[in-house]
Amino acid sequence: MKNRELGKSGLEVSALGLGCMGLSFGYGPATEKSLALKLIRDAYDKGVTFFDTAEAYGPFENEKLLGEALEPFRKKVVIATKFGFKEGIPGKGLDSRPERIREVAEASLKRLNTDVIDLFYQHRVDPNVPIEEVAGTVKDLIAEGKVKHFGLSEAGASTIRKAQAVQPVAALQSEYSLWWREPEQEIIPTLEELGIGLVPFSPLGKGFLTGKIDDKTKFSENDFRNSVPRFNEENRKANQALVELLGKIAKEKEATSAQIALAWLLEQKPWIVPIPGTTKLHRLKENIGSEAIKLETAHLEKIENVLNTIDIQGARYPEQMQKMIEN
């Protein structure tokens, strides 16, 4: 797999990363440990060098899993993790006080079984702590050799600029995909101007763009998609037009819908690095295969034309989660 540089940070990673959250959190029961370890190591064997986790995933368990899985080749991979929630639990609210950031850094280093965090994101912007203090704290951690690069997640353009003025931001992690294109309005131009990379999470629309989910799909009881408006039965049915388009192009390219969705993202900017997550080895192989697919101008135009006629139905987050997103 080819590498990409996240903006002008000097941080080089594989063109596709692996979002590890779903192995421990968010999409139903945690994956059995031996299978999760195998999946992460298989990803490395197939060329993935960029792995994403957070203290909030589990909480804590995902970092431990990743630390164990990557220990044999730690020096050859880039690990990104995050701080920003009270006690590492999103439901308890935000906490990016400097002392808390330092606590998380020390605890994450131990769980990840490493001496440095390659990329340390603020998971969500904390309105109670000036972003300058957050950036300054991470800057100190970088000076101390505990962190290499600073990142933000779901931050607005103004916050990105304020943080950048204190400590260069290597990457912004935010949702971006064929069915969530809001970042194109202000965020992507800001990142391009400042030389910051974009790491899209949910690049497959939380599974919807794979074509394997329809209005009849039932999610497990503790799958958070049950609370997402965009995933209610009526909206899943209304949004099928986009999936049908992907299916048609996939057939032409002898690929899958998921591969076309990821290939589209990779075509947008050379500093965009999606991090699709999966719990299945065959899906991992499928996702990685998207890096070799090149979409012709005709395909990109066809996608654009259909997107211009589709009004995607349903909010991407329930109200409480949306309140944590900075506009």
PDB file of C-alpha atoms in Angstrom, residues 67 70-71 73-77 79 81 105-119 141-149:
ATOM      1  CA  GLY A  67      -0.931  -2.167  22.468  1.00  0.00           C
ATOM      2  CA  LEU A  70       1.161  -3.985  17.692  1.00  0.00           C
ATOM      3  CA  GLU A  71       3.912  -4.723  20.191  1.00  0.00           C
ATOM      4  CA  PHE A  73       6.244  -4.146  15.211  1.00  0.00           C
ATOM      5  CA  ARG A  74       5.617  -1.014  17.276  1.00  0.00           C
ATOM      6  CA  LYS A  75       8.413   0.998  15.632  1.00  0.00           C
ATOM      7  CA  LYS A  76       6.935   0.437  12.167  1.00  0.00           C
ATOM      8  CA  VAL A  77       3.420   1.751  12.836  1.00  0.00           C
ATOM      9  CA  ILE A  79      -0.743   4.880  16.704  1.00  0.00           C
ATOM     10  CA  THR A  81      -5.352   7.890  20.417  1.00  0.00           C
ATOM     11  CA  ALA A 105      -1.356  10.671  28.183  1.00  0.00           C
ATOM     12  CA  GLU A 106       0.349   8.758  30.994  1.00  0.00           C
ATOM     13  CA  ALA A 107      -2.425   6.151  31.198  1.00  0.00           C
ATOM     14  CA  SER A 108      -2.590   5.705  27.414  1.00  0.00           C
ATOM     15  CA  LEU A 109       1.176   5.206  27.182  1.00  0.00           C
ATOM     16  CA  LYS A 110       0.884   2.328  29.644  1.00  0.00           C
ATOM     17  CA  ARG A 111      -2.159   0.743  28.010  1.00  0.00           C
ATOM     18  CA  LEU A 112      -0.595   1.021  24.562  1.00  0.00           C
ATOM     19  CA  ASN A 113       2.652  -0.440  25.886  1.00  0.00           C
ATOM     20  CA  THR A 114       4.679   2.328  24.253  1.00  0.00           C
ATOM     21  CA  ASP A 115       6.952   5.206  25.186  1.00  0.00           C
ATOM     22  CA  VAL A 116       5.373   7.734  22.822  1.00  0.00           C
ATOM     23  CA  ILE A 117       1.950   8.516  21.325  1.00  0.00           C
ATOM     24  CA  ASP A 118       2.368   9.227  17.624  1.00  0.00           C
ATOM     25  CA  LEU A 119      -0.810  11.296  17.235  1.00  0.00           C
ATOM     26  CA  LEU A 141       3.953  16.795  26.010  1.00  0.00           C
ATOM     27  CA  ILE A 142       5.627  16.903  22.605  1.00  0.00           C
ATOM     28  CA  ALA A 143       8.597  18.768  24.100  1.00  0.00           C
ATOM     29  CA  GLU A 144       8.801  16.074  26.793  1.00  0.00           C
ATOM     30  CA  GLY A 145       8.921  13.336  24.171  1.00  0.00           C
ATOM     31  CA  LYS A 146       5.642  11.705  25.226  1.00  0.00           C
ATOM     32  CA  VAL A 147       3.696  12.746  22.107  1.00  0.00           C
ATOM     33  CA  LYS A 148       4.849  13.312  18.516  1.00  0.00           C
ATOM     34  CA  HIS A 149       1.887  15.063  16.858  1.00  0.00           C
TER      35      HIS A 149
END
